[in-house]
Amino acid sequence: NGFKCHCMSESHQRQLLLASENPQQFMDYFSEEFRNDFLELLRRRFGTKRVHNNIVYNEYISHREHIHMNATQWETLTDFTKWLGREGLCKVDETPKGWYIQYIDRDPETIRRQQEQERKKKQDLDDEEKTAKFIEQQVRRGLEGKELEKPVYTELNRDNEEEKVTFNLNKGASTSIAASSKTSSVLGPNALKMVEGALKRKDSAHSSGQSKEKKKKSALDEIMELEEEKKRTSRRDYWLQPEIIVKIVTKKLGEKYHKKKAVVKEVIDKYTAVVKMIDSGDKLKLDQTHLETVIPAPGKKVMVLNGGYRGNEGILESINEKRFSATIIIDSGPLKGRRVEDIQYEDISKLA
């Protein structure tokens, strides 16, 4: 024991001598380790959520092998927080309750997914503009060749000054009723039957003409189809759902979790999921940008994660590898039995 203590004391003195010769080198090393470990904990544990810096620091120092702040270039946690803001590593803001930090994710995969979401939003806006222009064209086409009837204004006169003025808002109906009663009284019952027969023949001819033009879609039918298509393709920038199987695509957690599958157990704030690894049983908290959907074999159950059929369960019927899409049969809700074609891989995922 004495020999061991002697050797350890000599080694300790040797380390002190090396540190005294170049203290800045050791401080830079410890500062870099402290910064990397702190940011990794902030990214993995809280993602891009705004959180109090003390909460993150207390969780950091709970690890036994953490690096103490007094070995770094920062004297206090406030100095370190301000430095993170100046370097652009985090968004920081001071409140009466203290300093808050928010991690800025600069992962290329995250940036790519954000750009893809922006592109889809722009595409949705373009579809809305096309629909509005189409409706405007149909209205203009319906008004072509028709002249709007201009109202004729007449003077209001009363023959008797003591008579009250009354307004009949259902003038057209009363006129038609009066005309029909007058016609029936003048022409008699036989003539009335002849008129009714002529009207029936006219209606039958009109219906036959409509059957010939049935193939031509009316403007209302086309508008309704566009609205249904718009509803079907309506999208959100979040897609996580409980009890779906996902794949971890980020490499920052190491090879142990990269490209491995997990089950979503809980969804937090729409964009964050608590997942349980299928192989190891480990639980992780990850942002949706670090996950991707899993497409099963045909015949397996899936859940629709985006679009007009979002939240419905279905059966995978077939896969189109060239178009990165699939065909499913809705298996739940009022739309059960409906066949949905050309639904993108990222809009469905295998159910656990």
C-alpha positions as a printed NumPy array, in Angstrom:
array([[   0.   ,    0.   ,    0.   ],
       [   2.805,    2.378,    0.782],
       [   4.485,    1.617,   -2.523],
       [   1.217,    2.242,   -4.385],
       [   0.659,    5.539,   -2.588],
       [   4.243,    6.536,   -3.352],
       [   3.833,    5.751,   -7.044],
       [   0.478,    7.517,   -7.244],
       [   1.838,   10.603,   -5.512],
       [   4.718,   10.718,   -7.999],
       [   2.301,   10.339,  -10.936],
       [   0.101,   13.057,   -9.504],
       [   3.074,   15.37 ,   -9.112],
       [   4.121,   14.578,  -12.686],
       [   0.65 ,   15.582,  -13.932],
       [   0.805,   18.799,  -11.957],
       [   4.194,   19.614,  -13.452],
       [   2.91 ,   19.013,  -16.986],
       [  -0.137,   21.183,  -16.304],
       [   2.023,   23.951,  -14.858],
       [   4.239,   23.928,  -17.956],
       [   1.303,   24.497,  -20.378],
       [  -1.89 ,   25.265,  -18.417],
       [  -3.704,   26.728,  -21.442],
       [  -3.496,   23.427,  -23.322],
       [  -5.214,   21.523,  -20.512],
       [  -7.842,   24.244,  -20.053],
       [  -8.676,   24.218,  -23.776],
       [  -8.995,   20.433,  -23.705],
       [ -11.327,   20.407,  -20.695],
       [ -13.33 ,   23.328,  -22.099],
       [ -13.894,   21.495,  -25.373],
       [ -14.915,   18.289,  -23.58 ],
       [ -17.3  ,   20.206,  -21.305],
       [ -18.854,   22.03 ,  -24.262],
       [ -19.3  ,   18.874,  -26.356],
       [ -20.825,   16.85 ,  -23.517],
       [ -23.135,   19.701,  -22.49 ],
       [ -24.403,   20.273,  -26.051],
       [ -24.834,   16.552,  -26.692],
       [ -26.949,   16.234,  -23.546],
       [ -28.983,   19.304,  -24.525],
       [ -29.604,   17.956,  -28.055],
       [ -30.397,   14.382,  -27.033],
       [ -32.481,   15.169,  -23.954],
       [ -34.337,   18.345,  -24.933],
       [ -33.946,   18.606,  -28.73 ],
       [ -34.761,   22.11 ,  -29.961],
       [ -37.052,   22.975,  -27.04 ],
       [ -36.427,   26.107,  -24.961],
       [ -35.222,   25.102,  -21.477],
       [ -33.649,   26.735,  -18.389],
       [ -29.867,   26.394,  -18.38 ],
       [ -29.814,   25.224,  -14.731],
       [ -32.003,   22.238,  -15.595],
       [ -29.542,   21.078,  -18.239],
       [ -26.515,   21.745,  -16.013],
       [ -27.957,   19.847,  -13.029],
       [ -28.603,   16.838,  -15.234],
       [ -25.09 ,   17.145,  -16.664],
       [ -23.331,   17.147,  -13.283],
       [ -25.434,   14.186,  -12.12 ],
       [ -23.103,   11.983,  -14.199],
       [ -20.146,   10.8  ,  -12.172],
       [ -17.54 ,   11.31 ,  -14.903],
       [ -18.505,   14.858,  -15.824],
       [ -15.922,   17.623,  -16.197],
       [ -16.171,   20.374,  -13.566],
       [ -16.734,   23.904,  -14.785],
       [ -13.863,   25.237,  -12.683],
       [ -11.506,   23.303,  -15.021],
       [ -12.772,   25.212,  -18.066],
       [ -12.377,   28.733,  -19.425],
       [ -15.803,   29.747,  -18.085],
       [ -16.116,   30.808,  -14.467],
       [ -19.907,   30.604,  -14.181],
       [ -22.806,   28.945,  -15.965],
       [ -24.044,   32.394,  -17.042],
       [ -20.723,   33.095,  -18.803],
       [ -20.965,   29.749,  -20.58 ],
       [ -24.582,   30.455,  -21.612],
       [ -23.639,   33.865,  -23.043],
       [ -20.74 ,   32.252,  -24.923],
       [ -23.122,   29.696,  -26.499],
       [ -25.255,   32.582,  -27.752],
       [ -22.312,   34.543,  -29.169],
       [ -20.986,   31.472,  -30.993],
       [ -24.399,   30.763,  -32.524],
       [ -24.608,   27.289,  -30.996],
       [ -27.826,   28.081,  -29.098],
       [ -30.508,   30.705,  -28.859],
       [ -30.251,   32.328,  -25.42 ],
       [ -32.467,   34.84 ,  -23.65 ],
       [ -32.526,   36.277,  -20.136],
       [ -35.733,   36.373,  -18.104],
       [ -36.55 ,   37.272,  -14.484],
       [ -36.292,   33.536,  -13.755],
       [ -32.815,   33.252,  -15.259],
       [ -31.244,   32.283,  -18.568],
       [ -32.983,   30.03 ,  -21.092],
       [ -31.255,   28.19 ,  -23.937],
       [ -32.515,   26.52 ,  -27.115],
       [ -30.35 ,   24.17 ,  -29.169],
       [ -29.841,   25.04 ,  -32.851],
       [ -29.806,   21.844,  -34.904],
       [ -27.389,   22.227,  -37.805],
       [ -27.435,   18.58 ,  -38.844],
       [ -27.444,   18.333,  -42.699],
       [ -30.216,   15.738,  -42.565],
       [ -32.371,   18.069,  -40.446],
       [ -31.756,   20.99 ,  -42.822],
       [ -32.672,   18.766,  -45.783],
       [ -35.937,   17.71 ,  -44.151],
       [ -36.798,   21.331,  -43.325],
       [ -36.203,   22.329,  -46.935],
       [ -38.416,   19.437,  -48.06 ],
       [ -41.197,   20.628,  -45.728],
       [ -40.924,   24.176,  -47.09 ],
       [ -41.128,   22.83 ,  -50.635],
       [ -44.298,   20.887,  -49.798],
       [ -45.869,   23.954,  -48.17 ],
       [ -45.137,   25.987,  -51.308],
       [ -46.651,   23.233,  -53.461],
       [ -49.828,   23.26 ,  -51.333],
       [ -50.107,   27.044,  -51.773],
       [ -49.681,   26.669,  -55.542],
       [ -52.491,   24.07 ,  -55.58 ],
       [ -54.779,   26.487,  -53.724],
       [ -54.021,   29.247,  -56.239],
       [ -54.767,   26.878,  -59.137],
       [ -58.091,   25.937,  -57.567],
       [ -59.031,   29.602,  -57.095],
       [ -58.155,   30.427,  -60.715],
       [ -60.131,   27.433,  -61.967],
       [ -63.237,   28.522,  -60.03 ],
       [ -62.857,   32.054,  -61.398],
       [ -62.637,   30.71 ,  -64.961],
       [ -65.746,   28.576,  -64.481],
       [ -67.711,   31.537,  -63.132],
       [ -66.566,   33.713,  -66.051],
       [ -67.473,   30.955,  -68.52 ],
       [ -70.953,   30.682,  -67.018],
       [ -71.516,   34.417,  -67.365],
       [ -70.466,   34.546,  -71.023],
       [ -73.341,   35.221,  -73.417],
       [ -75.687,   36.238,  -70.629],
       [ -76.684,   39.818,  -70.053],
       [ -77.508,   40.75 ,  -66.547],
       [ -81.041,   42.023,  -66.19 ],
       [ -81.061,   45.579,  -64.97 ],
       [ -83.676,   46.393,  -62.352],
       [ -86.503,   48.704,  -63.439],
       [ -87.455,   51.295,  -60.889],
       [ -91.092,   52.573,  -60.863],
       [ -92.797,   55.205,  -58.851],
       [ -94.855,   54.087,  -55.858],
       [ -98.408,   55.485,  -56.16 ],
       [-101.502,   54.972,  -54.054],
       [-105.032,   55.351,  -55.425],
       [-106.495,   55.635,  -51.94 ],
       [-104.619,   57.712,  -49.368],
       [-106.157,   55.75 ,  -46.489],
       [-105.116,   52.35 ,  -47.85 ],
       [-102.089,   50.725,  -46.214],
       [ -98.986,   49.985,  -48.261],
       [ -98.129,   46.251,  -48.35 ],
       [ -95.15 ,   44.439,  -49.906],
       [ -95.311,   40.898,  -51.282],
       [ -91.773,   39.462,  -51.201],
       [ -92.872,   36.201,  -52.877],
       [ -94.137,   37.921,  -55.997],
       [ -93.023,   35.256,  -58.458],
       [ -94.759,   32.422,  -56.603],
       [ -98.002,   34.326,  -56.154],
       [ -98.013,   35.351,  -59.831],
       [ -97.502,   31.771,  -60.964],
       [-100.26 ,   30.519,  -58.662],
       [-102.631,   33.22 ,  -59.842],
       [-101.781,   32.518,  -63.472],
       [-102.337,   28.78 ,  -63.064],
       [-105.661,   29.28 ,  -61.318],
       [-106.733,   31.743,  -64.005],
       [-105.71 ,   29.35 ,  -66.769],
       [-107.56 ,   26.453,  -65.198],
       [-110.721,   28.493,  -64.841],
       [-110.645,   29.745,  -68.451],
       [-109.508,   26.633,  -70.352],
       [-111.371,   24.061,  -68.312],
       [-110.249,   20.619,  -67.038],
       [-109.676,   19.005,  -70.474],
       [-107.375,   21.772,  -71.688],
       [-105.506,   21.637,  -68.404],
       [-104.819,   17.939,  -68.936],
       [-103.427,   18.675,  -72.387],
       [-101.059,   21.272,  -70.959],
       [ -99.868,   18.854,  -68.273],
       [ -99.174,   16.183,  -70.928],
       [ -97.144,   18.639,  -72.979],
       [ -95.111,   19.561,  -69.924],
       [ -94.409,   15.89 ,  -69.17 ],
       [ -93.231,   15.278,  -72.745],
       [ -90.98 ,   18.319,  -72.503],
       [ -89.455,   17.054,  -69.232],
       [ -88.83 ,   13.597,  -70.744],
       [ -87.112,   15.143,  -73.775],
       [ -85.02 ,   17.308,  -71.494],
       [ -83.963,   14.292,  -69.409],
       [ -82.982,   12.337,  -72.558],
       [ -80.863,   15.288,  -73.651],
       [ -79.18 ,   15.284,  -70.255],
       [ -78.385,   11.574,  -70.557],
       [ -76.529,   12.242,  -73.814],
       [ -74.42 ,   14.926,  -72.177],
       [ -73.888,   12.942,  -69.009],
       [ -70.309,   12.203,  -69.943],
       [ -69.449,   15.897,  -69.839],
       [ -68.629,   16.996,  -66.304],
       [ -70.233,   20.132,  -65.011],
       [ -68.202,   22.909,  -63.418],
       [ -69.623,   21.99 ,  -60.009],
       [ -68.502,   18.366,  -60.381],
       [ -64.984,   19.443,  -61.311],
       [ -64.837,   21.844,  -58.359],
       [ -65.999,   19.104,  -55.994],
       [ -63.359,   16.732,  -57.347],
       [ -60.669,   19.363,  -56.847],
       [ -61.829,   19.981,  -53.283],
       [ -61.73 ,   16.244,  -52.556],
       [ -58.24 ,   16.008,  -54.056],
       [ -57.123,   19.013,  -51.999],
       [ -58.477,   17.417,  -48.834],
       [ -56.773,   14.139,  -49.67 ],
       [ -53.415,   15.828,  -50.183],
       [ -53.639,   18.252,  -47.237],
       [ -50.477,   17.92 ,  -45.206],
       [ -48.965,   18.871,  -41.853],
       [ -45.33 ,   19.353,  -40.899],
       [ -45.626,   16.749,  -38.116],
       [ -46.402,   13.043,  -38.6  ],
       [ -45.585,   11.063,  -35.431],
       [ -48.246,    8.666,  -34.099],
       [ -48.14 ,    6.215,  -31.145],
       [ -47.651,    2.478,  -31.784],
       [ -45.982,    2.86 ,  -35.188],
       [ -42.603,    1.357,  -36.046],
       [ -39.877,    3.82 ,  -37.08 ],
       [ -36.208,    3.676,  -38.036],
       [ -33.498,    5.828,  -36.404],
       [ -31.522,    7.659,  -39.1  ],
       [ -29.242,    9.92 ,  -37.065],
       [ -25.638,    8.825,  -36.555],
       [ -25.075,   10.954,  -33.468],
       [ -26.237,    8.181,  -31.138],
       [ -23.604,    5.778,  -32.437],
       [ -23.748,    2.518,  -34.368],
       [ -25.755,    0.902,  -31.569],
       [ -28.902,    2.759,  -32.635],
       [ -28.204,    3.841,  -36.227],
       [ -30.591,    2.223,  -38.763],
       [ -32.257,    0.249,  -35.942],
       [ -36.031,   -0.014,  -35.547],
       [ -38.099,    1.148,  -32.602],
       [ -41.74 ,    1.525,  -31.54 ],
       [ -43.162,    4.977,  -30.769],
       [ -44.554,    4.815,  -27.226],
       [ -45.411,    8.481,  -26.669],
       [ -45.642,   11.669,  -28.76 ],
       [ -44.658,   14.949,  -27.061],
       [ -45.56 ,   18.363,  -28.526],
       [ -46.306,   16.75 ,  -31.946],
       [ -42.631,   16.739,  -33.026],
       [ -40.877,   14.608,  -30.36 ],
       [ -41.291,   10.902,  -29.664],
       [ -40.338,    8.537,  -26.848],
       [ -39.329,    5.331,  -28.631],
       [ -38.476,    1.845,  -27.38 ],
       [ -35.805,   -0.073,  -29.271],
       [ -37.063,   -3.412,  -30.598],
       [ -33.777,   -5.287,  -30.171],
       [ -32.444,   -3.896,  -26.861],
       [ -35.535,   -2.437,  -25.187],
       [ -33.77 ,    0.9  ,  -24.551],
       [ -35.936,    4.015,  -24.428],
       [ -34.877,    7.207,  -26.221],
       [ -36.38 ,   10.636,  -26.716],
       [ -35.877,   11.817,  -30.308],
       [ -37.09 ,   14.521,  -32.658],
       [ -39.02 ,   13.407,  -35.747],
       [ -36.179,   14.655,  -37.975],
       [ -34.046,   11.797,  -36.616],
       [ -36.645,    9.174,  -37.531],
       [ -38.167,    7.802,  -40.711],
       [ -41.125,    5.567,  -41.533],
       [ -40.966,    1.788,  -42.065],
       [ -42.791,    0.133,  -44.987],
       [ -43.883,   -3.487,  -44.273],
       [ -44.571,   -6.32 ,  -46.689],
       [ -47.919,   -6.338,  -48.567],
       [ -50.768,   -7.613,  -46.437],
       [ -49.474,   -6.025,  -43.217],
       [ -51.212,   -3.249,  -41.276],
       [ -50.06 ,    0.368,  -41.613],
       [ -51.177,    3.755,  -40.317],
       [ -51.621,    6.854,  -42.476],
       [ -49.516,    9.668,  -40.988],
       [ -50.263,   12.591,  -43.309],
       [ -52.781,   13.838,  -45.845],
       [ -56.56 ,   13.661,  -45.893],
       [ -56.624,   10.072,  -44.531],
       [ -54.338,   10.906,  -41.567],
       [ -54.97 ,    8.711,  -38.49 ],
       [ -56.678,    5.86 ,  -40.403],
       [ -55.369,    2.324,  -40.236],
       [ -55.062,    0.334,  -43.44 ],
       [ -53.793,   -2.824,  -45.133],
       [ -50.832,   -2.481,  -47.504],
       [ -51.958,   -3.867,  -50.862],
       [ -48.976,   -3.192,  -53.137],
       [ -45.776,   -1.148,  -53.491],
       [ -44.609,    0.957,  -56.452],
       [ -40.809,    1.097,  -56.038],
       [ -40.294,    3.423,  -59.024],
       [ -42.638,    6.091,  -57.618],
       [ -41.731,    5.44 ,  -53.943],
       [ -45.434,    5.019,  -53.24 ],
       [ -47.925,    2.368,  -52.163],
       [ -51.572,    1.362,  -52.466],
       [ -53.53 ,    0.694,  -49.281],
       [ -57.061,   -0.311,  -48.272],
       [ -58.492,    1.795,  -45.426],
       [ -59.365,   -0.58 ,  -42.56 ],
       [ -60.922,    1.769,  -39.977],
       [ -63.37 ,    4.639,  -39.606],
       [ -66.175,    5.723,  -41.938],
       [ -63.911,    5.305,  -44.983],
       [ -63.322,    1.597,  -44.323],
       [ -62.892,   -0.341,  -47.561],
       [ -61.723,    2.655,  -49.633],
       [ -58.74 ,    1.965,  -51.902],
       [ -56.104,    4.734,  -51.815],
       [ -53.462,    4.677,  -54.554],
       [ -50.095,    6.395,  -54.94 ],
       [ -49.631,    7.295,  -51.253],
       [ -46.024,    8.241,  -50.5  ],
       [ -43.724,    6.081,  -48.344],
       [ -43.242,    8.915,  -45.832],
       [ -47.026,    9.171,  -45.275],
       [ -47.488,    5.616,  -43.946],
       [ -45.662,    3.427,  -41.458],
       [ -45.914,   -0.11 ,  -40.154],
       [ -48.06 ,   -0.676,  -37.044],
       [ -46.527,   -2.427,  -34.053]])
